[in-house]
Short mmCIF file of C-alpha atoms in Angstrom, two decimals:
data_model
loop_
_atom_site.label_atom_id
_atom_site.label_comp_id
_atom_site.label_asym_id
_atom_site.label_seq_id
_atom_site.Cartn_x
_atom_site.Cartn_y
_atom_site.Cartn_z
CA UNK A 1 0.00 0.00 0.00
CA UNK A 2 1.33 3.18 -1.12
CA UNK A 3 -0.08 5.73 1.36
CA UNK A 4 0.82 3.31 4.31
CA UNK A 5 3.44 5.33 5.53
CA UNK A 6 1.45 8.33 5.75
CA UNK A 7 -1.16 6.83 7.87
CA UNK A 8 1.81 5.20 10.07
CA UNK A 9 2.88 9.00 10.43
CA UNK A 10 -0.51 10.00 11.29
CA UNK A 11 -1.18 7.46 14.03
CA UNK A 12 2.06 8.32 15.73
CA UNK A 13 1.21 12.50 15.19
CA UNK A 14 -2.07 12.26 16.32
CA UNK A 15 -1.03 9.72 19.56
CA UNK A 16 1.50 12.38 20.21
CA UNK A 17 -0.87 15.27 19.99
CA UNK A 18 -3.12 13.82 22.10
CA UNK A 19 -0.70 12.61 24.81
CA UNK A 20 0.78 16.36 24.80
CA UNK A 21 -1.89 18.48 24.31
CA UNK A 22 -4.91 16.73 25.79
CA UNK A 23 -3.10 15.15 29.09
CA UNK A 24 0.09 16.04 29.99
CA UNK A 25 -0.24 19.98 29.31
CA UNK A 26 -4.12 19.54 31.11
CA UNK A 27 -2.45 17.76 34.02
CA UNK A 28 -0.09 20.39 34.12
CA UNK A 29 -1.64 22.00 37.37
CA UNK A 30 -0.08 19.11 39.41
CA UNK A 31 3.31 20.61 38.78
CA UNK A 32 5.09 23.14 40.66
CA UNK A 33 5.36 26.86 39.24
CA UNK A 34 9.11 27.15 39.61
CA UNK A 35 10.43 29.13 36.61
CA UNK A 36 12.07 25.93 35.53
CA UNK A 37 8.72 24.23 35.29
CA UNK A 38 6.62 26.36 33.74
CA UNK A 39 9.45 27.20 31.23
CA UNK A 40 9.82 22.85 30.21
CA UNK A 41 5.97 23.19 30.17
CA UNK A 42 5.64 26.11 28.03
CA UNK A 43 8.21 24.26 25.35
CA UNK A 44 6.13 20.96 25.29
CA UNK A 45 3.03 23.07 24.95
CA UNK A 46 4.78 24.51 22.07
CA UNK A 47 5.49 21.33 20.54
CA UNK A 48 2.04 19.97 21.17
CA UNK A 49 0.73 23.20 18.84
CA UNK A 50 3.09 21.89 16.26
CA UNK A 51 2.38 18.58 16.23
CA UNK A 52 -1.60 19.07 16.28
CA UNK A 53 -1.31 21.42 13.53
CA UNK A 54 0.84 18.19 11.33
CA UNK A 55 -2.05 16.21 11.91
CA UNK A 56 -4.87 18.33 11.41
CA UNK A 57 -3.33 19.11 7.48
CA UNK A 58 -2.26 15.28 7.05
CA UNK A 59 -5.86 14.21 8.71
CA UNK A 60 -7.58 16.27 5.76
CA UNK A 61 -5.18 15.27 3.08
CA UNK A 62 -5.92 11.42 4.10
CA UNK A 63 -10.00 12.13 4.07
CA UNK A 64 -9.28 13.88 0.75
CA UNK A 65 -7.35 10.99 -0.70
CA UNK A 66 -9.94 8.79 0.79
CA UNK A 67 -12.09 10.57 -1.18
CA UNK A 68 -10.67 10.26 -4.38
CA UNK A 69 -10.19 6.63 -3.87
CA UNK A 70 -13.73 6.20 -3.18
CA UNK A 71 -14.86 8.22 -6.60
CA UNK A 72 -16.74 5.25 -7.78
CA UNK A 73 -18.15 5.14 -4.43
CA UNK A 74 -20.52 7.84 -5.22
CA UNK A 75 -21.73 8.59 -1.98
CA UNK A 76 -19.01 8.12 0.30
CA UNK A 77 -17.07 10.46 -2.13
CA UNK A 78 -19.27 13.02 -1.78
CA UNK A 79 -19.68 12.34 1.85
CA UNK A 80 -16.43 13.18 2.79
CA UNK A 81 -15.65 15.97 0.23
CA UNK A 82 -18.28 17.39 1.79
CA UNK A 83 -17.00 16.74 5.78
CA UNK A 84 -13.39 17.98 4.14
CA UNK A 85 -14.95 21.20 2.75
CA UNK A 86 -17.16 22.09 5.49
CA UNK A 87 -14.16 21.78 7.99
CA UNK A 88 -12.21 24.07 5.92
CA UNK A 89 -15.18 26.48 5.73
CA UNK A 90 -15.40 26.65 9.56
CA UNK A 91 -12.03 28.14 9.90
CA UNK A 92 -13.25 30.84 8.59
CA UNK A 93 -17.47 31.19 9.08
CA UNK A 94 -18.36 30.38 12.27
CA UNK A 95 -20.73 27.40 12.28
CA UNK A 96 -24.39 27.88 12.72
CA UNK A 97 -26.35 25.21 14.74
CA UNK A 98 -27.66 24.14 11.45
CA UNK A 99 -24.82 24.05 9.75
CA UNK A 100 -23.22 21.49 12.37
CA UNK A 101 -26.21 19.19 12.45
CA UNK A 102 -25.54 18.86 8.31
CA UNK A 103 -21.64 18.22 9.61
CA UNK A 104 -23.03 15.67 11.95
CA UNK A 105 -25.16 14.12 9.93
CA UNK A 106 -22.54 13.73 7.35
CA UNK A 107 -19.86 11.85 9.75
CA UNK A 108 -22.86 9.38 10.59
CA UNK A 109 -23.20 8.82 6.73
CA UNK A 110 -19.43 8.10 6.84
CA UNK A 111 -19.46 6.46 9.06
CA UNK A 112 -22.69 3.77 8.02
CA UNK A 113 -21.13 3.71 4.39
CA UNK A 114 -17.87 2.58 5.53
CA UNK A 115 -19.47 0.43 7.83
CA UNK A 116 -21.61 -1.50 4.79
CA UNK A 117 -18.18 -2.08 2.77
CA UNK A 118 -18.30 -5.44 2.22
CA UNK A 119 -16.93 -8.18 0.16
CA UNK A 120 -18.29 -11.47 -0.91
CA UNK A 121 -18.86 -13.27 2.89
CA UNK A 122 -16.50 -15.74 3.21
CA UNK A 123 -17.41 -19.34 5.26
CA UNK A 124 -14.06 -18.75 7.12
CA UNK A 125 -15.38 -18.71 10.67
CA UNK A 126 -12.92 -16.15 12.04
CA UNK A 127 -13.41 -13.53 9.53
CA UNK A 128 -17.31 -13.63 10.10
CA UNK A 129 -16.19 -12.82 13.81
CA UNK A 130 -13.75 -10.05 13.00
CA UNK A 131 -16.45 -8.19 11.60
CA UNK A 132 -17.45 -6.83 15.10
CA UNK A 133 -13.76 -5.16 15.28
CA UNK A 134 -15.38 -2.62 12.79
CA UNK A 135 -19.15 -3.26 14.24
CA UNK A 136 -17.78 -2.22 17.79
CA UNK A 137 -15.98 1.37 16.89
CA UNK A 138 -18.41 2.35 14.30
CA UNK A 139 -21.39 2.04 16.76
CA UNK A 140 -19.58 3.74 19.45
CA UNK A 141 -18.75 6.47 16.97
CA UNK A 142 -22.58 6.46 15.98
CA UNK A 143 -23.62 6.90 19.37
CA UNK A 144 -21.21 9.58 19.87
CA UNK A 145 -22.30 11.71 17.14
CA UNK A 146 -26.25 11.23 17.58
CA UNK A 147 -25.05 12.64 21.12
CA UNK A 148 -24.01 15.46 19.84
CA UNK A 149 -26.78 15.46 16.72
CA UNK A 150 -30.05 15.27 18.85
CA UNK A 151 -29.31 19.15 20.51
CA UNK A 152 -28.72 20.78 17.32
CA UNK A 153 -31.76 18.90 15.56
CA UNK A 154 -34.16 19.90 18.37
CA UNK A 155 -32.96 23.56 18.53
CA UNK A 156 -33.29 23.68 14.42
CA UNK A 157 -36.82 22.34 14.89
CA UNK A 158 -37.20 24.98 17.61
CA UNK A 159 -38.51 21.71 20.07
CA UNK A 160 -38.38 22.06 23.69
CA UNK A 161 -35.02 20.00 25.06
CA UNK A 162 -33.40 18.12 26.30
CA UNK A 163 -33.60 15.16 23.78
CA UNK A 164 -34.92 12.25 25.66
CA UNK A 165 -32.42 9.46 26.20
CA UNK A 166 -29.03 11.22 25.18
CA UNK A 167 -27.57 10.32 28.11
CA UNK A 168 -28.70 6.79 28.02
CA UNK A 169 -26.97 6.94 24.31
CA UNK A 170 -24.12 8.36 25.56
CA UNK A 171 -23.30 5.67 27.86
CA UNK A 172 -24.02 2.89 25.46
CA UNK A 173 -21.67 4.60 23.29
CA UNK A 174 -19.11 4.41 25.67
CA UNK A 175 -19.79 0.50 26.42
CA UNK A 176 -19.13 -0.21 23.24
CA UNK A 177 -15.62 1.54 23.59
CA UNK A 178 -14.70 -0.98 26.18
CA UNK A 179 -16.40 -3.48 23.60
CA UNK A 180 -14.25 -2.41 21.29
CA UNK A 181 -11.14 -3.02 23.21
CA UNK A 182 -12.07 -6.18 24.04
CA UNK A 183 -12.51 -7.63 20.47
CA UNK A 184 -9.48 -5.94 19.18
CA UNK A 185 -7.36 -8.23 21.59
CA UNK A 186 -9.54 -11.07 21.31
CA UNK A 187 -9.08 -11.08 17.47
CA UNK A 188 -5.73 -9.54 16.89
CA UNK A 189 -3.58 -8.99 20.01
CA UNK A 190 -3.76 -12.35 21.77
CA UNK A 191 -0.23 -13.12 22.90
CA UNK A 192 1.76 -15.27 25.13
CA UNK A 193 5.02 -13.18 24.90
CA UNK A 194 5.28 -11.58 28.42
CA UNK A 195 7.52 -8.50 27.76
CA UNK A 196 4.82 -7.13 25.71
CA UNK A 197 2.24 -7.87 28.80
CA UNK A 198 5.04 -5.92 31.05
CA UNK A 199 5.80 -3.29 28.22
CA UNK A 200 1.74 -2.17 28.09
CA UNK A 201 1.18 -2.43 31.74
CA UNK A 202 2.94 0.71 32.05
CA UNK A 203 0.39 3.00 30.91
CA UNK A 204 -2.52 1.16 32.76
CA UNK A 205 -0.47 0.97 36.08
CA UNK A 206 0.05 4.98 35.83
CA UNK A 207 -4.03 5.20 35.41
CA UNK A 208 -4.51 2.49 38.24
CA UNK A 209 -2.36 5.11 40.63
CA UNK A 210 -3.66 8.26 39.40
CA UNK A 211 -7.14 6.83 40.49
CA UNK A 212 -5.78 5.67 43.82
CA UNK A 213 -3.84 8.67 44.37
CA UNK A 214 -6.79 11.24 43.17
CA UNK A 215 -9.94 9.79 41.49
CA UNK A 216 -11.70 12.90 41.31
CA UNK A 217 -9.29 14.76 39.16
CA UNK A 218 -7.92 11.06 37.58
CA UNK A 219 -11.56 11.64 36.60
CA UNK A 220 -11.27 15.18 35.14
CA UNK A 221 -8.55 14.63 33.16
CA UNK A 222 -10.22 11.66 31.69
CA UNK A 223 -12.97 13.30 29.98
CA UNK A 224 -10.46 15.76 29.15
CA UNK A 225 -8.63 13.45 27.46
CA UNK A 226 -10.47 10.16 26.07
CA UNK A 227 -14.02 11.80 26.46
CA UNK A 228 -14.90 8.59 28.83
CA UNK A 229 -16.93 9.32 32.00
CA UNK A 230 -15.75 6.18 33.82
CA UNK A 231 -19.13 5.20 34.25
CA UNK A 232 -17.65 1.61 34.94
CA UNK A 233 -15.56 0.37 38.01
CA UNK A 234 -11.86 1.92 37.18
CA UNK A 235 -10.34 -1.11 37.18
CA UNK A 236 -12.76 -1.93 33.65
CA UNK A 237 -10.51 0.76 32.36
CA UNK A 238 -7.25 -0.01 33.49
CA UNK A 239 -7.40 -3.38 32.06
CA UNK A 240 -8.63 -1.87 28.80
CA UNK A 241 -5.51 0.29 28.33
CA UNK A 242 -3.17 -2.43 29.21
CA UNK A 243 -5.28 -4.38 26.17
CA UNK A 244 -4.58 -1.68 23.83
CA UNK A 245 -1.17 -1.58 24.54
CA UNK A 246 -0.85 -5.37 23.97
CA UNK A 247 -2.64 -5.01 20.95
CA UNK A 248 -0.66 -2.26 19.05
CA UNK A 249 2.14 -4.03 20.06
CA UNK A 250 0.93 -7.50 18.95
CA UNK A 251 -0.04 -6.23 15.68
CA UNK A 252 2.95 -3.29 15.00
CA UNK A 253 4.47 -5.46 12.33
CA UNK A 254 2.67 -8.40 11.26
CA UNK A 255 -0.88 -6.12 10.91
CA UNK A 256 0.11 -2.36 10.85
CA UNK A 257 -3.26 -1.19 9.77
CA UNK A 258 -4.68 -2.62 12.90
CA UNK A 259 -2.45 -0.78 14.91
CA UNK A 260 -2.74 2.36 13.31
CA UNK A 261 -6.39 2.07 13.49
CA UNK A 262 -6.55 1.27 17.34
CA UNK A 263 -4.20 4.78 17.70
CA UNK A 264 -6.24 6.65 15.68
CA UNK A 265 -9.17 5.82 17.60
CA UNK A 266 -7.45 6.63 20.99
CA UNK A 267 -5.94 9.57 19.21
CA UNK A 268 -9.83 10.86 18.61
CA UNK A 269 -11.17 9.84 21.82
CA UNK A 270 -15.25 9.04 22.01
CA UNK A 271 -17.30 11.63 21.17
CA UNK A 272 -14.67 13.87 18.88
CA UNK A 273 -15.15 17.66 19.47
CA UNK A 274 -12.72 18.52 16.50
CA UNK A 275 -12.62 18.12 12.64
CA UNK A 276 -9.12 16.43 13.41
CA UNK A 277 -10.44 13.90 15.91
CA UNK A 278 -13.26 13.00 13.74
CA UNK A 279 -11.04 12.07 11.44
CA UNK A 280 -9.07 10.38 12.88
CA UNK A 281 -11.61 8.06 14.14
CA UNK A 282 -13.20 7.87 10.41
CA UNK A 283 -9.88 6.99 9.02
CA UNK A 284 -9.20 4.30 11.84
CA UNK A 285 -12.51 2.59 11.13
CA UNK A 286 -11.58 2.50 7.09
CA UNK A 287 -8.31 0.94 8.06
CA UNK A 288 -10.18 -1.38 9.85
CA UNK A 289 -12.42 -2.36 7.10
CA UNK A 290 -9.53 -2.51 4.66
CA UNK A 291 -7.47 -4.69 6.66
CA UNK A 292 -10.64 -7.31 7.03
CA UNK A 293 -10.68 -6.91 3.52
CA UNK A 294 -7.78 -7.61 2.74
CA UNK A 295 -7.58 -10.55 4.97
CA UNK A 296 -10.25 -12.15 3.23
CA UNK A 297 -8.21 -12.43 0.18
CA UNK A 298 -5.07 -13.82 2.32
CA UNK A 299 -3.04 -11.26 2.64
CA UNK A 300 -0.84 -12.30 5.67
CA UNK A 301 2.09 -9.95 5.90
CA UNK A 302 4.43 -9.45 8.20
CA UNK A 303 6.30 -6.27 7.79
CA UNK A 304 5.21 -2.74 6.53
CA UNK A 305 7.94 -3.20 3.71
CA UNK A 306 5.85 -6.51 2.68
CA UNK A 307 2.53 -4.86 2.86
CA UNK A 308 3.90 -2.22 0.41
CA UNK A 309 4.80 -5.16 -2.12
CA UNK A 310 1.97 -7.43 -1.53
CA UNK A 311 -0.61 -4.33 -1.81
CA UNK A 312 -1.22 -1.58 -4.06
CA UNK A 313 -3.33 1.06 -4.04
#
């Protein structure tokens, strides 16, 4: 594949950006204000500006190329030209409340079209299975953007709010983000090869003491970052991040495209509030559906520099 690199370089940017500029700048008021301090955290803030600007321009280059490469996908062509044009268009008009319900309803488009890809079914057993690693993130994302759609389609209709049962959709939403998790391992990341269990427990046993030490603002910082609510006992989550770990590690080499596609979604967090982070999770969940298809017609590779050989685009 051609443009794998760039989406390589993407899920690395965008795990960067959000690491730097939606949790360690935001958890910045833990730190003390010693002219030292506040100087390292204005340079990483710096860098997290930089970064998030790379991957908002290669986020809408990717949706544009996705785009193209969808042409004789009629709608899902025009569907994202149009998510691409109207993001571009709020940089400079500020967006109405109707214009952001047709930017809404646009990503949910996206996001059912890519979700209907499909090939000739195989009788493979395993593949019929690994259809729920795109079923998963594409109804969390779905659930996620009809909680942010219902508000703006009441106040267009001018009908007395709240919406009934956002919050009840917001929470499913963010089951199915654990759900998600969960059959990303169970299909791709399954492992016996205990540094990589040791290697990705580092990021859930920082959570895990974060909570202990200060749930509250462990909390805070959470929706901040992820958009999660922790609605679930903490230790639901801490054994979720230790499975994504495992998992991009698992599948770094021998399935790239899953990896990138399980940063990307981490990278846009549930609900996405930006053009960027929408995105990102739109491009993860075509990777996804890309790599399923191209499973089904035994591609098996084991490096990057084999995919690129095996697969054109």
């Amino acid at each position: 594949m051609k443009h794998l690199s760039y989406f390589k370089w993407l899920a690395l940017a965008a795990i960067a950006d959000w690491f730097i500029s939606r949790t360690v700048t935001r958890a910045a008021i833990h730190i003390p204000k010693t002219s030292t301090m506040i100087t390292i955290y204005a340079v990483v803030n710096q860098a997290g500006q930089i970064i998030g600007t790379f991957t908002a321009l290669l986020t809408l280059a990717l949706v544009g190329w996705l785009a193209w490469q969808n042409r004789h996908t009629l709608w899902l062509s025009i569907t994202l030209t149009g998510l691409a044009g109207l993001s571009l268009l709020f940089l400079v008009v500020v967006p109405s409340t109707r214009s952001m319900l047709i930017y809404q309803l646009l990503a949910a488009t996206v996001t059912i079209l890519i979700l209907k890809q499909r090939e000739e079914k195989p009788k493979k057993l395993w593949w019929q299975w690994g259809q729920l690693a795109v079923f998963f993130p594409a109804t969390a994302l779905l659930a996620g953007l009809l909680y942010q759609l219902l508000p703006n389609f009441y106040a267009t209709m001018n009908w007395p709010g709240p919406p009934p049962l956002t919050g009840t959709l917001f929470h499913l939403g963010e089951l199915f983000v654990i759900g998600s998790v969960c059959v990303w391992w169970w299909m791709f990341g399954r492992t016996t090869n205990w540094q990589i269990w040791v290697i990705s427990a580092v990021p859930a046993l920082f959570f895990a003491l974060s909570f202990w030490h200060d749930p509250a603002m462990t909390g805070i910082l959470t929706i901040w970052s992820t958009g999660l609510t922790l609605i679930l006992p903490w230790p639901v989550y801490t054994v979720a991040l230790w499975l994504v770990g495992v998992t991009v590690l698992v599948t770094w080499y021998n399935q790239p495209l899953i990896a990138y596609a399980v940063l990307l979604f981490v990278a846009a967090g549930y609900t996405p509030q930006l053009s960027t982070q929408l995105f990102c999770a739109l491009l993860g969940l075509w990777l996804l559906r890309q790599q399923m298809s191209w499973s089904q017609e035994g591609v098996n590779l084991v490096s990057p520099t084999k995919y690129r050989q095996q697969v054109a685009i």
